Tab-separated table of C-alpha atoms and ligand atoms in Angstrom:
chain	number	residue	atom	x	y	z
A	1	UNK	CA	-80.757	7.000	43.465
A	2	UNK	CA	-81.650	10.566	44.594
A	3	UNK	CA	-84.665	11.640	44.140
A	4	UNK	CA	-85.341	13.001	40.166
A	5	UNK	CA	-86.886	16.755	39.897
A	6	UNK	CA	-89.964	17.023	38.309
A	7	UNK	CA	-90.532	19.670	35.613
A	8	UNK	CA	-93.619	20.452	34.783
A	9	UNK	CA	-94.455	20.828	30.593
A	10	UNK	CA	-97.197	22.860	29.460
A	11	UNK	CA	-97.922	22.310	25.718
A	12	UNK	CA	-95.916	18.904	26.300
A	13	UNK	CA	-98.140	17.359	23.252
A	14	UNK	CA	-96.928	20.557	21.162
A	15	UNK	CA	-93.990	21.562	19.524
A	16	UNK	CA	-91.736	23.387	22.266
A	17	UNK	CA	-93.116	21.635	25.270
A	18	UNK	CA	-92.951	17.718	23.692
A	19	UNK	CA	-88.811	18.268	22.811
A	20	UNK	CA	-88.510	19.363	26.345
A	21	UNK	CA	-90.558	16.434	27.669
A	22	UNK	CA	-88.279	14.222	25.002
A	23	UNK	CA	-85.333	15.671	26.146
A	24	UNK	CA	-86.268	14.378	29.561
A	25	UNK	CA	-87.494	11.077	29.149
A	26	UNK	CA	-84.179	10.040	26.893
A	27	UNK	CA	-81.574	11.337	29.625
A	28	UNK	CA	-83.028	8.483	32.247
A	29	UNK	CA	-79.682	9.627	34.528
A	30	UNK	CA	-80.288	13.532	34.132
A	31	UNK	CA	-81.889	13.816	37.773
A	32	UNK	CA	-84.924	15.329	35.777
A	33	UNK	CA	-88.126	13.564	35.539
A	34	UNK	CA	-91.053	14.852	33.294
A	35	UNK	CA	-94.553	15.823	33.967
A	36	UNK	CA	-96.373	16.582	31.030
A	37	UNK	CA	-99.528	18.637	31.343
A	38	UNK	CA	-102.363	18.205	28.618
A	39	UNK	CA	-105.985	18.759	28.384
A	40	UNK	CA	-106.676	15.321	27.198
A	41	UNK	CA	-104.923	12.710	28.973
A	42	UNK	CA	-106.771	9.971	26.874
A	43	UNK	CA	-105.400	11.411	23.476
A	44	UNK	CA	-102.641	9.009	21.380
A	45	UNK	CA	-100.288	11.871	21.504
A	46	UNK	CA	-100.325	11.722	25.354
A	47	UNK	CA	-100.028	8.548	25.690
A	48	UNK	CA	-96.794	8.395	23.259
A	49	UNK	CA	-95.062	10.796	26.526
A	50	UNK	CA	-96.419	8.375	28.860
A	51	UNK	CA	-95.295	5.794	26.879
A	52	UNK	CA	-91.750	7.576	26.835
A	53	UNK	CA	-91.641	7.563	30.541
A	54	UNK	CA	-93.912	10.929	31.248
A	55	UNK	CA	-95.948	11.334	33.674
A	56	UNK	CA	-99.018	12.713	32.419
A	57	UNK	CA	-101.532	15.337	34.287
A	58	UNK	CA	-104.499	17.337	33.143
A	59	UNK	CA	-104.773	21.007	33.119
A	60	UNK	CA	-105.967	23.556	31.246
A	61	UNK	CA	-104.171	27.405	31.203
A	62	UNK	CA	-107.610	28.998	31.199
A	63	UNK	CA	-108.366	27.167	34.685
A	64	UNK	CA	-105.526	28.430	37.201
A	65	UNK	CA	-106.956	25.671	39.755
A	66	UNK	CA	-105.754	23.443	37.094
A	67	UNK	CA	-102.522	24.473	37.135
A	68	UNK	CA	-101.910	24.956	40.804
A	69	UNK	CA	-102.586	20.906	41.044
A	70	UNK	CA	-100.226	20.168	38.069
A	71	UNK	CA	-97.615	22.528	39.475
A	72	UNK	CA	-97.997	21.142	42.635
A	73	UNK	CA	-94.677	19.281	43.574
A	74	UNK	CA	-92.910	19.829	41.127
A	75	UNK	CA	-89.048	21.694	40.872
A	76	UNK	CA	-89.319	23.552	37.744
A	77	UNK	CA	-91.662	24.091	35.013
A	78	UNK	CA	-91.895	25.112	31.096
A	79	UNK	CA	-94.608	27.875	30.602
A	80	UNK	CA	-95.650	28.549	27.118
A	81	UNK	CA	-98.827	30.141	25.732
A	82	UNK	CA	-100.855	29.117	22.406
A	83	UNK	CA	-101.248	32.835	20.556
A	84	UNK	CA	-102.530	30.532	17.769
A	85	UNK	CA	-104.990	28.914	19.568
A	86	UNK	CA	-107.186	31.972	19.798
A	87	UNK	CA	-105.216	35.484	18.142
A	88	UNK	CA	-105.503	37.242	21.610
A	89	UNK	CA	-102.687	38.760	23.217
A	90	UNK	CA	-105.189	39.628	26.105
A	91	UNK	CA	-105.505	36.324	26.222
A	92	UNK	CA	-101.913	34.972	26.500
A	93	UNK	CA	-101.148	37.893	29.587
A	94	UNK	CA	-104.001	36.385	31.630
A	95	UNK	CA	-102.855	32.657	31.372
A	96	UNK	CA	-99.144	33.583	31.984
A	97	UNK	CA	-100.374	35.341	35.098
A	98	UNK	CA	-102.361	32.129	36.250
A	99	UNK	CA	-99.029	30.093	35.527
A	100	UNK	CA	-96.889	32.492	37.903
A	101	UNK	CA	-99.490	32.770	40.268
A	102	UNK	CA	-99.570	28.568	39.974
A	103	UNK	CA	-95.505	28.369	39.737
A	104	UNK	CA	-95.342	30.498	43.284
A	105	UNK	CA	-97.783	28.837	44.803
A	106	UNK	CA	-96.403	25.215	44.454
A	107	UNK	CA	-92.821	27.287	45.226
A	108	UNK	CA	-91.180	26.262	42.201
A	109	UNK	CA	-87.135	26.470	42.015
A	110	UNK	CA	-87.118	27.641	38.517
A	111	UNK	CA	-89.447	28.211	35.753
A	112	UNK	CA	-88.920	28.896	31.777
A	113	UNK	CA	-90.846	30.896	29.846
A	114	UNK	CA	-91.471	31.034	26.589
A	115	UNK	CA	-91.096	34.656	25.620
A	116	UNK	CA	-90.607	37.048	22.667
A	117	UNK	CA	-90.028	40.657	22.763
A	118	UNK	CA	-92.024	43.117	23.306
A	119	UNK	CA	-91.735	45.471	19.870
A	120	UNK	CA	-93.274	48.444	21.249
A	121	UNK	CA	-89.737	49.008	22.990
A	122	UNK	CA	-88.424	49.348	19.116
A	123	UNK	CA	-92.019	50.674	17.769
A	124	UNK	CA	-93.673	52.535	19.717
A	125	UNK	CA	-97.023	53.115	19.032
A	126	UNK	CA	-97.187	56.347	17.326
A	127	UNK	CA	-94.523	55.103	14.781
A	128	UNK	CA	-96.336	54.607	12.036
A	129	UNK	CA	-93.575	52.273	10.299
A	130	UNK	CA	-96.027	49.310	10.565
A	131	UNK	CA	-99.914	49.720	12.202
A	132	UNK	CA	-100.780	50.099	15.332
A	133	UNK	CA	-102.661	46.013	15.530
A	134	UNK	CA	-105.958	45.852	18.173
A	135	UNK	CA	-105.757	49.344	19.910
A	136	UNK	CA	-102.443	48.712	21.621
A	137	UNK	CA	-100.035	46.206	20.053
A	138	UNK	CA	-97.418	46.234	17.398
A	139	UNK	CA	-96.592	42.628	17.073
A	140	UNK	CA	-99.423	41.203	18.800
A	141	UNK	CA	-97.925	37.629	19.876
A	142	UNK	CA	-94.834	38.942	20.622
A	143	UNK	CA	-95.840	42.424	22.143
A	144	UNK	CA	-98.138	40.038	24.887
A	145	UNK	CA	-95.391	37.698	25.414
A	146	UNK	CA	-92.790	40.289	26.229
A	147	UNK	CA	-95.380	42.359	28.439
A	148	UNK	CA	-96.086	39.075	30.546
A	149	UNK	CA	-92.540	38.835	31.644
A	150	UNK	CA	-93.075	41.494	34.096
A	151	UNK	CA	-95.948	39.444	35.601
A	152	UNK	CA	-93.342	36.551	36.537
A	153	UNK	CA	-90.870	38.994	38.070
A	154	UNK	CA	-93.604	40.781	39.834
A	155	UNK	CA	-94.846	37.358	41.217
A	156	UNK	CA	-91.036	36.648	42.272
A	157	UNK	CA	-90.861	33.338	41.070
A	158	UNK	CA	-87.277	32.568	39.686
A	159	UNK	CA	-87.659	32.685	35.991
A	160	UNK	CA	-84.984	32.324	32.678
A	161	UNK	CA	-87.225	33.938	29.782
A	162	UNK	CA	-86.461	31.979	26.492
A	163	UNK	CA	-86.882	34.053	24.029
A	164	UNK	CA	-87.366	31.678	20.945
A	165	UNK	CA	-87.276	32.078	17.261
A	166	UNK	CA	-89.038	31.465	13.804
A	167	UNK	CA	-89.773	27.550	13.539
A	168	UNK	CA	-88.077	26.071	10.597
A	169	UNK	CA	-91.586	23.542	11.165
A	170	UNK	CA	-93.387	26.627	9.722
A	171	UNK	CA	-92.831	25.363	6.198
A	172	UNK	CA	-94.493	21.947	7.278
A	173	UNK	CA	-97.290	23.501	9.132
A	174	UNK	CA	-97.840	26.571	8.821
A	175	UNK	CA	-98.146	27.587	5.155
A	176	UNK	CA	-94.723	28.848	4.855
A	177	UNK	CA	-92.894	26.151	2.684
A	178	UNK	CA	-91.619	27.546	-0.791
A	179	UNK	CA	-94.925	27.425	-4.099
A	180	UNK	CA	-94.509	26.913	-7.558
A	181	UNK	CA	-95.410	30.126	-9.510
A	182	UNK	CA	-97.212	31.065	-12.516
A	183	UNK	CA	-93.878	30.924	-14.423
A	184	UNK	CA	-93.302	26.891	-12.871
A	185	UNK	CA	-90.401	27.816	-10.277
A	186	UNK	CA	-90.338	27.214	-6.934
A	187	UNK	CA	-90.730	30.359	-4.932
A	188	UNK	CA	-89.657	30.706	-1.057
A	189	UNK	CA	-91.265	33.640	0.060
A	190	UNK	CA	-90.147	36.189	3.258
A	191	UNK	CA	-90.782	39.399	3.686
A	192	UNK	CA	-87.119	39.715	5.106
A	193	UNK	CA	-85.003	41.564	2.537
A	194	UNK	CA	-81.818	40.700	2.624
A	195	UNK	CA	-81.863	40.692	6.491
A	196	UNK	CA	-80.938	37.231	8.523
A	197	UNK	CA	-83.755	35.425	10.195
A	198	UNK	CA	-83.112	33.860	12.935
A	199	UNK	CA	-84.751	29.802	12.852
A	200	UNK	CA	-84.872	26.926	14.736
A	201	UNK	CA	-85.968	23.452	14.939
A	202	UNK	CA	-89.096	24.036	16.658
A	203	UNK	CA	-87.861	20.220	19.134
A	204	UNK	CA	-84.530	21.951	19.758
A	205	UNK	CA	-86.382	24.867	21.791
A	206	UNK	CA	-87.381	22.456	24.637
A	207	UNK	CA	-83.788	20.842	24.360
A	208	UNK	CA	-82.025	23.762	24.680
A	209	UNK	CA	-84.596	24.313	27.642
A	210	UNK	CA	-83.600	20.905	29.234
A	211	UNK	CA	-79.999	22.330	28.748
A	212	UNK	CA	-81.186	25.603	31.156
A	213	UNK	CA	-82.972	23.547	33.674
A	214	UNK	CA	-79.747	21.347	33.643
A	215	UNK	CA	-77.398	24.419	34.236
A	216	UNK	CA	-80.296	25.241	37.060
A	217	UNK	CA	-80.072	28.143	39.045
A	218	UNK	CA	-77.200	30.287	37.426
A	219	UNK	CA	-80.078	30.922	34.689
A	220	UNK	CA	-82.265	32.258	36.587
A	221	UNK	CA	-83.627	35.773	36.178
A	222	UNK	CA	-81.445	35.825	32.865
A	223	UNK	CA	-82.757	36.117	29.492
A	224	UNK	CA	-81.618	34.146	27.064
A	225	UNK	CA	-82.149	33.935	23.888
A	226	UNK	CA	-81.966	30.581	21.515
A	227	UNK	CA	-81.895	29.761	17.369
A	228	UNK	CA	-80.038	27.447	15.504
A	229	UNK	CA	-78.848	29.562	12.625
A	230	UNK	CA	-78.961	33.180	11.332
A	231	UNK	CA	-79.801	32.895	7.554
A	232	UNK	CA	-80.803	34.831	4.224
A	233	UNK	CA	-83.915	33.999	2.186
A	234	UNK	CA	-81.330	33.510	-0.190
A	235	UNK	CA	-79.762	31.316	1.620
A	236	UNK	CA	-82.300	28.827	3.131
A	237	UNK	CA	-83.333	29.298	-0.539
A	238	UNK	CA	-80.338	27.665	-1.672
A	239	UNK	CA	-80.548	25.025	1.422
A	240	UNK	CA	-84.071	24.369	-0.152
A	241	UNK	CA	-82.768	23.875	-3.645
A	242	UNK	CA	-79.843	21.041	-2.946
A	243	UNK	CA	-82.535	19.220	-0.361
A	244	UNK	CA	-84.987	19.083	-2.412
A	245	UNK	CA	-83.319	18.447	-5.910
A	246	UNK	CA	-84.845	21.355	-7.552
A	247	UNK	CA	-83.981	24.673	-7.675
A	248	UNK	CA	-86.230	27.011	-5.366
A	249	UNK	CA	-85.544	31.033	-5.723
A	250	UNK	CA	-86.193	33.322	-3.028
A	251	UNK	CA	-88.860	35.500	-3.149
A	252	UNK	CA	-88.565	39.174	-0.732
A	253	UNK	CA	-92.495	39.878	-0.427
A	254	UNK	CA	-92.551	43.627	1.465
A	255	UNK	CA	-94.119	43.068	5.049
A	256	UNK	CA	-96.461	45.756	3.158
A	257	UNK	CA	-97.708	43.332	0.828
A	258	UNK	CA	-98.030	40.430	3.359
A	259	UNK	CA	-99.522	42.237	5.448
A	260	UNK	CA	-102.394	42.485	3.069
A	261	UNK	CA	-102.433	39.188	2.435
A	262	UNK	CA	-105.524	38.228	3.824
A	263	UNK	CA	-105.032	35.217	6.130
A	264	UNK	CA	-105.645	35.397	9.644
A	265	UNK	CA	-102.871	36.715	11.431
A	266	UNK	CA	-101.164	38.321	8.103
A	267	UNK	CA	-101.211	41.564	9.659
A	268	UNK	CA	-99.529	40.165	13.113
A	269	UNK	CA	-96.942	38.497	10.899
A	270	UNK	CA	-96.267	40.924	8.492
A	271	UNK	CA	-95.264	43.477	11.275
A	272	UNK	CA	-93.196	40.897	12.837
A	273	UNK	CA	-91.021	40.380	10.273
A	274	UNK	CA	-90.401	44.213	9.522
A	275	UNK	CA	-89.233	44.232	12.859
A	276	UNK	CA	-87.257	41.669	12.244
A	277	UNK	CA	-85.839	42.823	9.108
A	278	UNK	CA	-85.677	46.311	10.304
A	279	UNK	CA	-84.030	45.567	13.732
A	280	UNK	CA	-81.542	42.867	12.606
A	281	UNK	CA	-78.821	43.352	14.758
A	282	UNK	CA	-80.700	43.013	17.660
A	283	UNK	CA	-83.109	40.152	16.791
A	284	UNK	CA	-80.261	38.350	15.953
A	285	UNK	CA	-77.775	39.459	18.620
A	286	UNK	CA	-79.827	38.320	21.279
A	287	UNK	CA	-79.880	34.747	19.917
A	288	UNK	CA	-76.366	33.156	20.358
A	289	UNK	CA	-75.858	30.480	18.607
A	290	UNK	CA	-72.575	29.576	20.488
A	291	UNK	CA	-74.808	29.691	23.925
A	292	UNK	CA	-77.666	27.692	22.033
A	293	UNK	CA	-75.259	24.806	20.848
A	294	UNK	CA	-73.848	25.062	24.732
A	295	UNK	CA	-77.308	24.344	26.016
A	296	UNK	CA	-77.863	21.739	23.625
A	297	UNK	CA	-75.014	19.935	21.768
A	298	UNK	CA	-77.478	18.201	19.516
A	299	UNK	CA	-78.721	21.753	18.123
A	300	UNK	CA	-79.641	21.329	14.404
A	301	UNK	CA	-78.473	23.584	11.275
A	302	UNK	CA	-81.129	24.299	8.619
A	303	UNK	CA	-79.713	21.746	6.645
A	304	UNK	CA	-79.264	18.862	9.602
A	305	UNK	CA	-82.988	19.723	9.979
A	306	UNK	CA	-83.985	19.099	5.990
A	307	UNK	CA	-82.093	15.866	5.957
A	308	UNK	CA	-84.628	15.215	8.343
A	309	UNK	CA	-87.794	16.911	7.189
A	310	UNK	CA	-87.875	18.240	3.666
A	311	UNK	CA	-90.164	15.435	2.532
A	312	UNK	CA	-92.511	16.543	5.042
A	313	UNK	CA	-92.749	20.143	3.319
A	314	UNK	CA	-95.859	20.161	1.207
A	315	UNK	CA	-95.160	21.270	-2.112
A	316	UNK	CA	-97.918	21.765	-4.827
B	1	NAP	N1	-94.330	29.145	14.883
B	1	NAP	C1	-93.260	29.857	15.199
B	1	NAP	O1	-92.364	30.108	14.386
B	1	NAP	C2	-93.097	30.354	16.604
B	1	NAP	C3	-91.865	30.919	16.952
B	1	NAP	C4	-91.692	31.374	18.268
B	1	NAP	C5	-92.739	31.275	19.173
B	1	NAP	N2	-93.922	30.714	18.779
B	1	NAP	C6	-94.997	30.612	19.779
B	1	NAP	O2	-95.150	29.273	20.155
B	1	NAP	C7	-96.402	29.187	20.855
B	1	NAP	C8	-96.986	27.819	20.671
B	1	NAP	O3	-96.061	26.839	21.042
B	1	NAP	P1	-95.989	25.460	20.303
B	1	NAP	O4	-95.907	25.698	18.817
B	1	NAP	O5	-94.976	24.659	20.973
B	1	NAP	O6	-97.455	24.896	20.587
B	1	NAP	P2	-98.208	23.741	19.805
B	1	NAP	O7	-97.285	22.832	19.096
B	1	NAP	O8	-99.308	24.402	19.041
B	1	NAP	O9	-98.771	22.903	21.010
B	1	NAP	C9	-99.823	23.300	21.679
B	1	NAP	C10	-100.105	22.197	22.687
B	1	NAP	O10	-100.512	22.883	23.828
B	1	NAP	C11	-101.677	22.356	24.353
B	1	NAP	N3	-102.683	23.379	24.641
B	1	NAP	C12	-103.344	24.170	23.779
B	1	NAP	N4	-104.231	24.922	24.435
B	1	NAP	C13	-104.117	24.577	25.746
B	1	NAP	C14	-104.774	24.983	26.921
B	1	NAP	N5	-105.785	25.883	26.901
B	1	NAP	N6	-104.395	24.445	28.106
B	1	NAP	C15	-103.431	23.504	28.150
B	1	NAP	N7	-102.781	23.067	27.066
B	1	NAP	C16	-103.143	23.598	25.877
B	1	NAP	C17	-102.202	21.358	23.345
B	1	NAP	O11	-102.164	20.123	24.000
B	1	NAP	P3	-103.445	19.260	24.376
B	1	NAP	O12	-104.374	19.326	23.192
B	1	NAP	O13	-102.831	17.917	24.594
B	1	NAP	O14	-104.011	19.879	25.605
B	1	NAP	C18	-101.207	21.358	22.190
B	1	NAP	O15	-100.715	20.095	21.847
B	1	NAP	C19	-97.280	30.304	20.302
B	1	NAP	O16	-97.663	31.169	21.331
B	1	NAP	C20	-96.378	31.012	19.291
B	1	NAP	O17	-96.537	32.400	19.283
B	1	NAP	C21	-94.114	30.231	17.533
């Protein structure tokens, strides 16, 4: 059997990174064979990947030593950065430069990564639409994202930038899931308007990424964006109510209010849904769902993904 080409994971214990590394270890014939970098390779959850066939290796994306050595070998990897981790954009820009510096130093054939855009080419800072966040950002985790793509070109390694949408696993895990209200109803909030959001199964991203490493080298320096549907609040509302057996209403909250809502990152999120509200067309247009389902046959609706996960959603 030829020889299988090793992609290396970053945040393989994580959302994106582990659906990738799944994706991998389940298509034993693929050619592909996954490395999955962690800081703890000790952990349960990195031992479940090595129990699925992984090869695990420790690094760290704030030590770009680390990464060389995990990179090292390797044909491809998946670079992703934790925003939520640490709320710095600063932050995320440095460690995507140590991962292209890493990916061109091990001479990797193709890399992904894990993008969003950057806003400020819709907002630009004097528009006062939405605030001007930290001195310099719009949308800080997306703004940084975007900016870093210019440090993987620059570094010439041959890159497809995913850019990746709203996790449908933000209702388990982030806070996001619908609340029962002062008058007993179930409430879904977004501060979308009537505008389409586009979601995703949070595991699909790193399928749909297997799909591009699969496709290899036609992808690379392409941008390509991924989601598994385009819906409503009113509509994922309505998904909501027939999963869950009870009716849940959706709620428009203006990014104004959220913004103000207190919680760390409120600010960060309520800006990035006005632009995604306000700038509809082309949040949505560059995720096709056609190409998505193309990368990744498997690709799950909203309501493929509730039959899986609604009783996961906390409710109160
Ligand atoms: N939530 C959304 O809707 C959404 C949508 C689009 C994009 N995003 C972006 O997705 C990114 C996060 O991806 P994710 O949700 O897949 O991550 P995640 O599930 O939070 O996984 C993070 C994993 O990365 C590893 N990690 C954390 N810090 C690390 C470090 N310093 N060095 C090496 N590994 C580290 C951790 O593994 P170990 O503990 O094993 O080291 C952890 O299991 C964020 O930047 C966010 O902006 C989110």
């Amino acid at each position: 059997m030829a020889e299988r080409k090793i992609i290396a994971v970053l945040g393989a214990t994580g959302a994106q990174g582990g659906g990738l590394v799944r994706a991998i270890t389940e298509d034993a014939d693929g050619g592909f064979a996954a490395r999955a970098i962690t800081r703890e390779i000790g952990s349960e959850k990195a031992r479940e990947l090595a129990r699925l066939g992984a090869e695990v290796v420790a690094a760290d994306v704030d030590d770009p030593e680390s990464l060389k050595r995990a990179f090292e070998g390797a044909y491809g990897a998946f670079c992703v950065t934790f925003f939520w981790a640490h709320f710095s954009p600063d932050k995320e820009i440095a460690q995507a430069k140590g991962m292209a510096q890493a990916a061109k130093h091990a001479g990797l054939r193709h890399v992904i990564w894990s993008t969003l855009e950057d806003t400020r080419k819709w907002v630009p800072l004097d528009d006062n639409r939405m605030p001007t966040l930290m001195g310099k950002y719009k949308v800080p985790h997306f703004d940084a994202k975007g900016e870093a793509d210019r440090v993987f070109a620059e570094a010439g390694v041959p890159t497809t930038f995913l850019l990746t949408s709203f996790f449908w696993d933000n209702l388990i895990h982030f806070g996001m899931g619908p609340k029962r209200g002062a008058d007993g109803k179930m409430a879904f909030s977004l501060p979308m308007g009537d505008k389409k959001l586009p979601g995703i199964a949070a595991e699909d991203i790193g399928r749909c990424a297997y799909g591009i490493f699969q496709q290899g080298r036609e992808f690379v320096g392409r941008t390509v964006g991924i989601a598994g549907e385009h819906l409503t609040g009113t509509q994922m509302a309505a998904a909501l109510t027939r999963s869950l057996g009870q009716e849940v209403r959706y709620n428009y909250v203006p990014p104004e209010v959220y913004r103000g809502l207190g919680f760390p990152g409120a600010e960060d999120l309520g800006n990035m849904f006005q632009f995604k509200r306000d700038f509809e067309e082309a949040f949505c247009g560059a995720r096709d769902l056609e190409q998505s389902r193309a990368l990744n046959p498997a690709l799950q609706t909203f309501e493929a993904w509730l039959a899986r996960n609604a009783g996961r959603i906390p409710l109160d």
